[in-house]
CSV table of C-alpha atoms and ligand atoms in Angstrom, one decimal:
chain,number,residue,atom,x,y,z
A,77,UNK,CA,-26.1,-16.1,50.3
A,78,UNK,CA,-25.3,-19.4,48.8
A,79,UNK,CA,-24.9,-23.1,49.3
A,80,UNK,CA,-21.4,-24.7,48.9
A,81,UNK,CA,-20.7,-28.1,47.3
A,82,UNK,CA,-17.5,-29.9,47.7
A,83,UNK,CA,-17.3,-32.8,45.2
A,84,UNK,CA,-14.4,-35.3,45.5
A,85,UNK,CA,-12.1,-32.4,46.2
A,86,UNK,CA,-8.4,-33.4,46.0
A,87,UNK,CA,-5.2,-31.5,46.7
A,88,UNK,CA,-1.6,-32.5,46.3
A,89,UNK,CA,1.4,-30.2,46.5
A,90,UNK,CA,4.2,-30.7,43.9
A,91,UNK,CA,4.0,-32.9,40.8
A,92,UNK,CA,4.9,-36.3,39.5
A,93,UNK,CA,6.8,-38.6,41.9
A,94,UNK,CA,7.3,-35.8,44.5
A,95,UNK,CA,3.5,-35.0,44.6
A,96,UNK,CA,2.4,-34.8,48.3
A,97,UNK,CA,-1.3,-35.7,48.7
A,98,UNK,CA,-2.9,-33.4,51.3
A,99,UNK,CA,-6.6,-33.6,50.7
A,100,UNK,CA,-7.9,-37.1,49.7
A,101,UNK,CA,-11.3,-36.5,48.2
A,102,UNK,CA,-13.8,-34.5,50.3
A,103,UNK,CA,-17.5,-34.6,49.6
A,104,UNK,CA,-19.8,-32.2,51.5
A,105,UNK,CA,-23.0,-30.4,50.7
A,106,UNK,CA,-23.4,-27.2,52.8
A,107,UNK,CA,-26.8,-25.5,52.8
A,108,UNK,CA,-27.5,-21.9,52.2
A,109,UNK,CA,-27.0,-20.0,55.5
A,110,UNK,CA,-25.4,-22.8,57.4
A,111,UNK,CA,-22.5,-22.3,59.9
A,112,UNK,CA,-20.1,-25.1,59.3
A,113,UNK,CA,-17.0,-25.7,61.5
A,114,UNK,CA,-14.0,-27.6,60.1
A,115,UNK,CA,-12.1,-29.0,63.0
A,116,UNK,CA,-9.1,-31.3,63.2
A,117,UNK,CA,-5.5,-31.5,64.5
A,118,UNK,CA,-2.6,-29.4,63.1
A,119,UNK,CA,-1.6,-30.3,59.6
A,120,UNK,CA,-4.8,-32.2,58.7
A,121,UNK,CA,-5.6,-29.9,55.8
A,122,UNK,CA,-8.2,-27.5,57.2
A,123,UNK,CA,-6.6,-24.3,55.9
A,124,UNK,CA,-5.9,-25.9,52.6
A,125,UNK,CA,-9.5,-26.9,52.2
A,126,UNK,CA,-10.7,-23.3,53.1
A,127,UNK,CA,-8.1,-21.7,50.8
A,128,UNK,CA,-9.4,-23.9,47.9
A,129,UNK,CA,-12.9,-22.6,48.5
A,130,UNK,CA,-11.5,-19.1,48.6
A,131,UNK,CA,-9.6,-19.6,45.4
A,132,UNK,CA,-6.2,-18.9,47.1
A,133,UNK,CA,-5.1,-22.5,46.4
A,134,UNK,CA,-5.7,-24.4,43.2
A,135,UNK,CA,-7.5,-27.7,43.5
A,136,UNK,CA,-5.9,-30.8,42.0
A,137,UNK,CA,-9.2,-32.7,41.4
A,138,UNK,CA,-12.9,-32.6,41.9
A,139,UNK,CA,-15.2,-29.6,41.9
A,140,UNK,CA,-16.2,-26.8,44.2
A,141,UNK,CA,-19.5,-24.9,43.6
A,142,UNK,CA,-20.7,-21.8,45.4
A,143,UNK,CA,-24.4,-21.6,44.8
A,144,UNK,CA,-25.1,-22.9,41.3
A,145,UNK,CA,-21.6,-21.8,40.0
A,146,UNK,CA,-18.7,-24.1,39.7
A,147,UNK,CA,-15.8,-21.9,40.9
A,148,UNK,CA,-12.8,-24.1,40.1
A,149,UNK,CA,-11.5,-21.6,37.6
A,150,UNK,CA,-12.7,-18.4,39.1
A,151,UNK,CA,-10.3,-15.9,40.7
A,152,UNK,CA,-10.8,-15.2,44.5
A,153,UNK,CA,-12.3,-11.8,43.7
A,154,UNK,CA,-14.9,-13.3,41.5
A,155,UNK,CA,-16.1,-15.8,44.1
A,156,UNK,CA,-18.1,-13.4,46.2
A,157,UNK,CA,-16.5,-14.6,49.5
A,158,UNK,CA,-14.8,-12.7,52.4
A,159,UNK,CA,-12.1,-14.3,54.5
A,160,UNK,CA,-11.1,-13.6,58.1
A,161,UNK,CA,-7.6,-14.8,59.2
A,162,UNK,CA,-5.9,-15.5,62.5
A,163,UNK,CA,-3.6,-12.5,61.8
A,164,UNK,CA,-6.1,-9.8,61.1
A,165,UNK,CA,-3.4,-7.6,59.4
A,166,UNK,CA,-5.1,-4.2,59.7
A,167,UNK,CA,-3.5,-1.2,58.1
A,168,UNK,CA,-1.7,0.5,61.0
A,169,UNK,CA,-1.9,4.0,59.7
A,170,UNK,CA,-5.6,3.9,58.9
A,171,UNK,CA,-8.5,4.5,61.2
A,172,UNK,CA,-10.9,1.8,62.1
A,173,UNK,CA,-13.4,3.4,59.7
A,174,UNK,CA,-10.9,3.5,56.8
A,175,UNK,CA,-9.7,-0.1,57.5
A,176,UNK,CA,-13.3,-1.3,57.1
A,177,UNK,CA,-14.0,1.0,54.1
A,178,UNK,CA,-10.8,0.3,52.2
A,179,UNK,CA,-11.9,-2.7,50.1
A,180,UNK,CA,-15.1,-0.9,49.1
A,181,UNK,CA,-13.1,2.2,48.1
A,182,UNK,CA,-10.9,0.1,45.9
A,183,UNK,CA,-14.1,-1.4,44.4
A,184,UNK,CA,-15.3,2.1,43.7
A,185,UNK,CA,-18.5,1.8,45.8
A,186,UNK,CA,-20.1,5.3,46.2
A,187,UNK,CA,-19.1,7.2,49.3
A,188,UNK,CA,-22.5,7.3,51.0
A,189,UNK,CA,-23.0,3.6,50.4
A,190,UNK,CA,-19.6,2.9,52.0
A,191,UNK,CA,-20.7,5.0,55.0
A,192,UNK,CA,-24.0,3.2,55.4
A,193,UNK,CA,-22.3,-0.2,55.2
A,194,UNK,CA,-19.5,0.6,57.6
A,195,UNK,CA,-21.9,2.2,60.1
A,196,UNK,CA,-24.1,-0.9,59.9
A,197,UNK,CA,-21.2,-3.3,60.5
A,198,UNK,CA,-19.9,-1.1,63.3
A,199,UNK,CA,-23.3,-1.2,65.0
A,200,UNK,CA,-23.5,-5.0,64.7
A,201,UNK,CA,-20.0,-5.3,66.1
A,202,UNK,CA,-20.3,-2.6,68.7
A,203,UNK,CA,-17.4,-0.6,67.2
A,204,UNK,CA,-19.3,2.6,66.7
A,205,UNK,CA,-17.4,4.5,69.3
A,206,UNK,CA,-14.0,3.3,68.0
A,207,UNK,CA,-14.3,4.3,64.3
A,208,UNK,CA,-11.7,7.1,64.6
A,209,UNK,CA,-9.1,5.1,66.4
A,210,UNK,CA,-6.0,3.6,64.9
A,211,UNK,CA,-5.5,-0.2,65.3
A,212,UNK,CA,-2.7,0.3,67.9
A,213,UNK,CA,-5.2,2.0,70.1
A,214,UNK,CA,-7.4,-1.1,70.2
A,215,UNK,CA,-7.3,-4.4,72.2
A,216,UNK,CA,-6.8,-7.7,70.4
A,217,UNK,CA,-10.4,-8.5,70.6
A,218,UNK,CA,-11.4,-5.1,69.1
A,219,UNK,CA,-8.9,-5.6,66.3
A,220,UNK,CA,-10.4,-8.9,65.5
A,221,UNK,CA,-13.8,-7.3,65.4
A,222,UNK,CA,-12.5,-4.7,62.9
A,223,UNK,CA,-11.2,-7.6,60.8
A,224,UNK,CA,-14.7,-9.1,60.8
A,225,UNK,CA,-16.2,-5.7,60.0
A,226,UNK,CA,-14.0,-5.5,57.0
A,227,UNK,CA,-15.5,-8.8,55.8
A,228,UNK,CA,-19.1,-7.9,56.7
A,229,UNK,CA,-19.1,-4.6,54.7
A,230,UNK,CA,-18.3,-6.6,51.5
A,231,UNK,CA,-21.7,-8.3,51.9
A,232,UNK,CA,-20.4,-11.6,50.5
A,233,UNK,CA,-22.3,-14.7,49.8
A,234,UNK,CA,-19.9,-16.7,52.0
A,235,UNK,CA,-17.7,-16.0,55.0
A,236,UNK,CA,-14.5,-18.0,55.4
A,237,UNK,CA,-12.8,-17.9,58.8
A,238,UNK,CA,-9.4,-19.4,59.4
A,239,UNK,CA,-8.8,-19.7,63.2
A,240,UNK,CA,-9.8,-16.1,63.8
A,241,UNK,CA,-9.9,-16.4,67.6
A,242,UNK,CA,-6.6,-18.2,68.3
A,243,UNK,CA,-4.6,-15.0,69.1
A,244,UNK,CA,-7.1,-14.0,71.8
A,245,UNK,CA,-6.9,-15.0,75.4
A,246,UNK,CA,-9.4,-17.5,76.8
A,247,UNK,CA,-11.9,-15.0,78.1
A,248,UNK,CA,-11.9,-12.9,75.0
A,249,UNK,CA,-12.2,-16.0,72.9
A,250,UNK,CA,-15.5,-17.0,74.6
A,251,UNK,CA,-16.8,-13.4,74.2
A,252,UNK,CA,-15.9,-13.2,70.5
A,253,UNK,CA,-17.4,-16.6,69.9
A,254,UNK,CA,-20.7,-15.3,71.2
A,255,UNK,CA,-20.4,-12.3,68.9
A,256,UNK,CA,-19.8,-14.5,65.9
A,257,UNK,CA,-22.9,-16.5,66.8
A,258,UNK,CA,-24.9,-13.2,67.0
A,259,UNK,CA,-23.5,-12.0,63.8
A,260,UNK,CA,-24.5,-15.2,62.1
A,261,UNK,CA,-28.0,-15.0,63.5
A,262,UNK,CA,-28.4,-11.5,62.2
A,263,UNK,CA,-26.8,-11.9,58.8
A,264,UNK,CA,-27.4,-15.6,58.1
A,265,UNK,CA,-24.5,-15.8,55.7
A,266,UNK,CA,-23.1,-19.2,54.8
A,267,UNK,CA,-19.9,-19.6,56.8
A,268,UNK,CA,-17.0,-22.0,57.0
A,269,UNK,CA,-15.0,-21.7,60.2
A,270,UNK,CA,-11.7,-23.5,60.7
A,271,UNK,CA,-10.4,-24.3,64.2
A,272,UNK,CA,-8.4,-27.0,65.9
A,273,UNK,CA,-10.3,-26.3,69.2
A,274,UNK,CA,-13.0,-28.8,69.7
A,275,UNK,CA,-14.8,-26.6,72.3
A,276,UNK,CA,-15.0,-23.8,69.7
A,277,UNK,CA,-16.2,-26.3,67.2
A,278,UNK,CA,-18.9,-27.8,69.4
A,279,UNK,CA,-20.3,-24.4,70.5
A,280,UNK,CA,-20.3,-22.6,67.1
A,281,UNK,CA,-21.2,-25.3,64.6
A,282,UNK,CA,-24.6,-26.0,63.2
A,283,UNK,CA,-22.8,-28.9,61.6
A,284,UNK,CA,-19.1,-29.8,61.8
A,285,UNK,CA,-16.6,-31.5,59.5
A,286,UNK,CA,-14.0,-33.5,61.6
A,287,UNK,CA,-10.9,-33.9,59.5
A,288,UNK,CA,-7.9,-36.3,60.1
A,289,UNK,CA,-5.0,-36.6,57.7
A,290,UNK,CA,-6.7,-34.9,54.8
A,291,UNK,CA,-9.8,-37.0,55.1
A,292,UNK,CA,-13.3,-36.2,56.4
A,293,UNK,CA,-13.9,-38.6,59.4
A,294,UNK,CA,-17.4,-37.3,60.1
A,295,UNK,CA,-19.8,-34.6,59.0
A,296,UNK,CA,-22.7,-33.9,61.3
A,297,UNK,CA,-24.4,-31.9,64.0
A,298,UNK,CA,-22.3,-31.4,67.2
A,299,UNK,CA,-24.7,-33.4,69.3
A,300,UNK,CA,-24.5,-36.3,66.9
A,301,UNK,CA,-20.7,-36.2,66.6
A,302,UNK,CA,-20.5,-36.3,70.4
A,303,UNK,CA,-23.2,-39.0,70.9
A,304,UNK,CA,-22.3,-41.2,68.0
A,305,UNK,CA,-18.7,-40.6,66.9
A,306,UNK,CA,-17.9,-42.3,63.6
A,307,UNK,CA,-14.5,-43.5,64.6
A,308,UNK,CA,-12.0,-43.8,67.5
A,309,UNK,CA,-10.3,-40.7,66.1
A,310,UNK,CA,-13.5,-38.6,66.4
A,311,UNK,CA,-14.3,-40.2,69.8
A,312,UNK,CA,-10.9,-39.1,71.2
A,313,UNK,CA,-10.8,-35.7,69.4
A,314,UNK,CA,-14.3,-34.4,70.5
A,315,UNK,CA,-15.0,-34.3,74.2
A,316,UNK,CA,-12.7,-33.2,77.0
A,317,UNK,CA,-11.3,-35.2,78.6
A,318,UNK,CA,-11.6,-37.6,75.6
A,319,UNK,CA,-13.6,-40.8,75.5
A,320,UNK,CA,-11.9,-43.8,77.2
A,321,UNK,CA,-11.0,-46.3,74.6
A,322,UNK,CA,-10.4,-49.9,75.8
A,323,UNK,CA,-9.2,-52.5,73.4
A,324,UNK,CA,-10.0,-56.0,74.3
A,325,UNK,CA,-11.5,-59.3,73.2
A,326,UNK,CA,-15.3,-59.6,73.3
A,327,UNK,CA,-16.6,-63.0,74.4
A,328,UNK,CA,-19.6,-64.5,76.2
A,329,UNK,CA,-18.5,-63.3,79.6
A,330,UNK,CA,-17.6,-59.7,78.7
A,331,UNK,CA,-14.5,-57.9,77.5
A,332,UNK,CA,-11.2,-59.6,78.2
A,333,UNK,CA,-8.3,-57.2,78.7
A,334,UNK,CA,-5.0,-59.0,79.1
A,335,UNK,CA,-5.6,-61.6,81.9
A,336,UNK,CA,-8.8,-60.1,83.2
A,337,UNK,CA,-12.4,-60.2,82.0
A,338,UNK,CA,-14.7,-57.4,82.7
A,339,UNK,CA,-18.4,-58.2,82.7
A,340,UNK,CA,-20.4,-55.8,80.7
A,341,UNK,CA,-23.2,-53.8,82.5
A,342,UNK,CA,-26.6,-55.5,82.3
A,343,UNK,CA,-28.2,-55.2,78.9
A,344,UNK,CA,-24.9,-54.4,77.1
A,345,UNK,CA,-23.6,-56.7,74.3
A,346,UNK,CA,-20.7,-56.3,72.0
A,347,UNK,CA,-21.9,-56.2,68.4
A,348,UNK,CA,-18.9,-58.5,67.5
A,349,UNK,CA,-17.0,-61.3,69.1
A,350,UNK,CA,-13.3,-61.2,69.2
A,351,UNK,CA,-11.0,-58.1,69.0
A,352,UNK,CA,-12.9,-54.8,69.5
A,353,UNK,CA,-12.5,-51.4,71.1
A,354,UNK,CA,-15.0,-50.4,73.7
A,355,UNK,CA,-15.5,-46.7,74.3
A,356,UNK,CA,-17.1,-44.8,77.2
A,357,UNK,CA,-17.0,-41.1,78.0
A,358,UNK,CA,-15.6,-40.1,81.5
A,359,UNK,CA,-19.0,-38.4,82.2
A,360,UNK,CA,-20.9,-41.6,81.6
A,361,UNK,CA,-19.3,-43.6,84.4
A,362,UNK,CA,-20.7,-43.5,87.9
A,363,UNK,CA,-18.5,-44.1,91.0
A,364,UNK,CA,-20.2,-46.4,93.5
A,365,UNK,CA,-20.6,-45.1,97.0
A,366,UNK,CA,-18.4,-46.9,99.6
A,367,UNK,CA,-21.4,-48.7,101.1
A,368,UNK,CA,-22.8,-49.8,97.7
A,369,UNK,CA,-22.1,-53.5,97.0
A,370,UNK,CA,-20.5,-54.1,93.6
A,371,UNK,CA,-22.4,-56.3,91.2
A,372,UNK,CA,-21.6,-57.9,87.9
A,373,UNK,CA,-21.0,-55.2,85.3
A,374,UNK,CA,-19.3,-53.0,87.8
A,375,UNK,CA,-15.6,-52.4,87.1
A,376,UNK,CA,-12.8,-51.9,89.6
A,377,UNK,CA,-10.5,-48.9,89.1
A,378,UNK,CA,-7.1,-48.6,90.7
A,379,UNK,CA,-6.8,-44.9,91.4
A,380,UNK,CA,-3.5,-43.3,90.2
A,381,UNK,CA,-4.2,-39.6,90.0
A,382,UNK,CA,-7.0,-37.1,90.9
A,383,UNK,CA,-7.4,-33.7,89.3
A,384,UNK,CA,-9.6,-31.1,91.1
A,385,UNK,CA,-11.1,-28.6,88.6
A,386,UNK,CA,-13.6,-26.9,90.8
A,387,UNK,CA,-17.0,-28.0,89.9
A,388,UNK,CA,-15.7,-31.3,88.7
A,389,UNK,CA,-13.1,-33.9,89.6
A,390,UNK,CA,-11.2,-36.1,87.2
A,391,UNK,CA,-10.2,-39.5,88.6
A,392,UNK,CA,-7.5,-41.4,86.6
A,393,UNK,CA,-6.6,-45.0,87.1
A,394,UNK,CA,-6.3,-48.4,85.7
A,395,UNK,CA,-9.3,-50.5,84.8
A,396,UNK,CA,-9.5,-54.1,86.2
A,397,UNK,CA,-7.2,-53.3,89.1
A,398,UNK,CA,-3.5,-52.5,89.5
A,399,UNK,CA,-1.2,-53.5,86.6
A,400,UNK,CA,-3.7,-53.8,83.9
A,401,UNK,CA,-2.2,-50.8,82.1
A,402,UNK,CA,-5.4,-49.5,80.7
A,403,UNK,CA,-5.6,-45.9,82.0
A,404,UNK,CA,-9.1,-44.5,82.1
A,405,UNK,CA,-10.5,-41.3,83.4
A,406,UNK,CA,-13.8,-40.8,85.2
A,407,UNK,CA,-15.5,-37.4,85.6
A,408,UNK,CA,-17.4,-36.8,88.9
A,409,UNK,CA,-18.8,-33.7,90.6
A,410,UNK,CA,-18.0,-32.5,94.2
A,411,UNK,CA,-20.7,-34.8,95.7
A,412,UNK,CA,-18.3,-37.8,95.2
A,413,UNK,CA,-15.7,-37.9,97.9
A,414,UNK,CA,-12.1,-37.7,96.6
A,415,UNK,CA,-10.5,-41.1,96.6
A,416,UNK,CA,-7.1,-41.9,98.0
A,417,UNK,CA,-4.4,-42.5,95.5
A,418,UNK,CA,-3.8,-46.3,95.4
A,419,UNK,CA,-7.3,-47.2,96.5
A,420,UNK,CA,-9.7,-49.1,94.4
A,421,UNK,CA,-13.1,-47.7,93.4
A,422,UNK,CA,-16.0,-49.5,91.8
A,423,UNK,CA,-17.4,-48.0,88.6
A,424,UNK,CA,-20.8,-48.4,87.1
A,425,UNK,CA,-20.6,-47.6,83.3
A,426,UNK,CA,-23.8,-46.5,81.7
A,427,UNK,CA,-25.2,-49.3,79.5
A,428,UNK,CA,-26.8,-46.9,77.0
A,429,UNK,CA,-23.6,-44.9,76.6
A,430,UNK,CA,-21.2,-47.7,75.5
A,431,UNK,CA,-19.6,-47.3,72.0
A,432,UNK,CA,-18.0,-50.1,70.0
A,433,UNK,CA,-15.3,-49.6,67.3
A,434,UNK,CA,-13.6,-52.0,64.9
A,435,UNK,CA,-10.2,-53.2,66.2
A,436,UNK,CA,-9.0,-53.2,62.5
A,437,UNK,CA,-9.8,-49.7,61.3
A,438,UNK,CA,-11.3,-47.9,64.3
A,439,UNK,CA,-14.7,-47.3,62.6
A,440,UNK,CA,-17.9,-47.4,64.7
A,441,UNK,CA,-19.7,-50.7,64.7
A,442,UNK,CA,-23.4,-51.1,65.6
A,443,UNK,CA,-25.5,-48.0,66.0
B,220,ATP,N1,2.6,-24.9,50.0
B,220,ATP,C1,2.7,-26.1,50.5
B,220,ATP,N2,3.5,-27.0,49.9
B,220,ATP,C2,3.6,-28.2,50.4
B,220,ATP,N3,2.9,-28.7,51.5
B,220,ATP,C3,2.1,-27.9,52.0
B,220,ATP,C4,1.9,-26.5,51.6
B,220,ATP,N4,0.9,-25.9,52.4
B,220,ATP,C5,0.5,-26.9,53.3
B,220,ATP,N5,1.2,-28.0,53.1
B,220,ATP,C6,1.0,-29.3,53.8
B,220,ATP,O1,-0.3,-29.6,53.8
B,220,ATP,C7,-0.8,-30.2,55.0
B,220,ATP,C8,-2.0,-29.5,55.4
B,220,ATP,O2,-1.7,-28.2,55.8
B,220,ATP,P1,-2.8,-27.1,56.3
B,220,ATP,O3,-2.1,-25.8,56.4
B,220,ATP,O4,-4.0,-27.2,55.4
B,220,ATP,O5,-3.1,-27.7,57.7
B,220,ATP,P2,-4.1,-27.2,58.9
B,220,ATP,O6,-5.0,-28.3,59.2
B,220,ATP,O7,-4.6,-25.9,58.5
B,220,ATP,O8,-3.1,-27.1,60.1
B,220,ATP,P3,-2.9,-26.0,61.3
B,220,ATP,O9,-4.0,-26.3,62.3
B,220,ATP,O10,-1.5,-26.2,61.8
B,220,ATP,O11,-3.1,-24.6,60.7
B,220,ATP,C9,0.4,-30.1,55.9
B,220,ATP,O12,1.0,-31.3,56.0
B,220,ATP,C10,1.3,-29.1,55.3
B,220,ATP,O13,2.6,-29.3,55.6
B,221,MG,MG1,-4.3,-23.9,59.3
């Protein structure tokens, strides 16, 4: 096992005037045995970063260390890592056992050692009864487990996963996610796991790196990233449905949006006066009961759409009444009666769950 250090890691494709910067200087210290998820939208540089750690991609600047060793100039085979990809690419003509054993055979590991390691991996992954099958006789989830088995038997210092679950259907994804968690508990191997799925990131990560356009927007524990997002980007990327972001002008009476001023809930103050973006998650807004009188700090919502998702309802509408053009979403449970489209509800946002972001660069302001 080993720690991983990323120090001012840069990447550009091409040279000279045609150089395309892709990773703009990433710093992160990953502890020995940690499970880190790298999450961000398509094209933000997740795979590039992972491939640089693997040694499959050269780095254009900075330093990567695995344990005490700087690995910038080491070949992938010398880095003591194992990678699991989205396309598990098993050898179709080989049995499950041989697929897992292949890398060890090439490395001339003695036969009985190979058997011990494959049997152990098969036990952990519950593949013991499938060792004689060919890949075509397996389900997608089982194939993905074989691909993980192939990585486990190598007993690497570091696991690198690049969207290993994205070919699986939703149910199997959840199941395999649990297996990966179990695997990490048992083996405790330092892992970097890439995904663009924020639910996967939240549930798997001990800490997560949120990337945007080749930059690290935030590096922290999932509960911190959710509770105190570092920017509007993180706020709208993590959480489903995303955080409501309401740009306005903060003044003594509250937040002015167009022609209307919304009073803030009691105890809430904007950390700045003037242009600012207010954030509040859909689950941190309460809908007032019909017989509850609205008070200062309650906001009217003109209801435009309702989504019924079973245990919860999502109510979409415009804040400050009809025509304010600030769509927001509120999450309620079945206990709240479904509103009529076109009606106006009163909302009570939670004072302790308001977020404030700079109108200039979207960074979090205050605490
Ligand atoms: N070989 C290459 N040459 C030039 N540009 C590249 C090359 N490989 C990747 N890129 C660019 O680098 C950027 C980051 O790509 P990368 O594959 O790391 O994104 P990603 O976050 O993994 O996206 P996805 O979620 O779609 O897999 C993209 O803009 C991509 O077009
Ligand atoms: Mg990728």
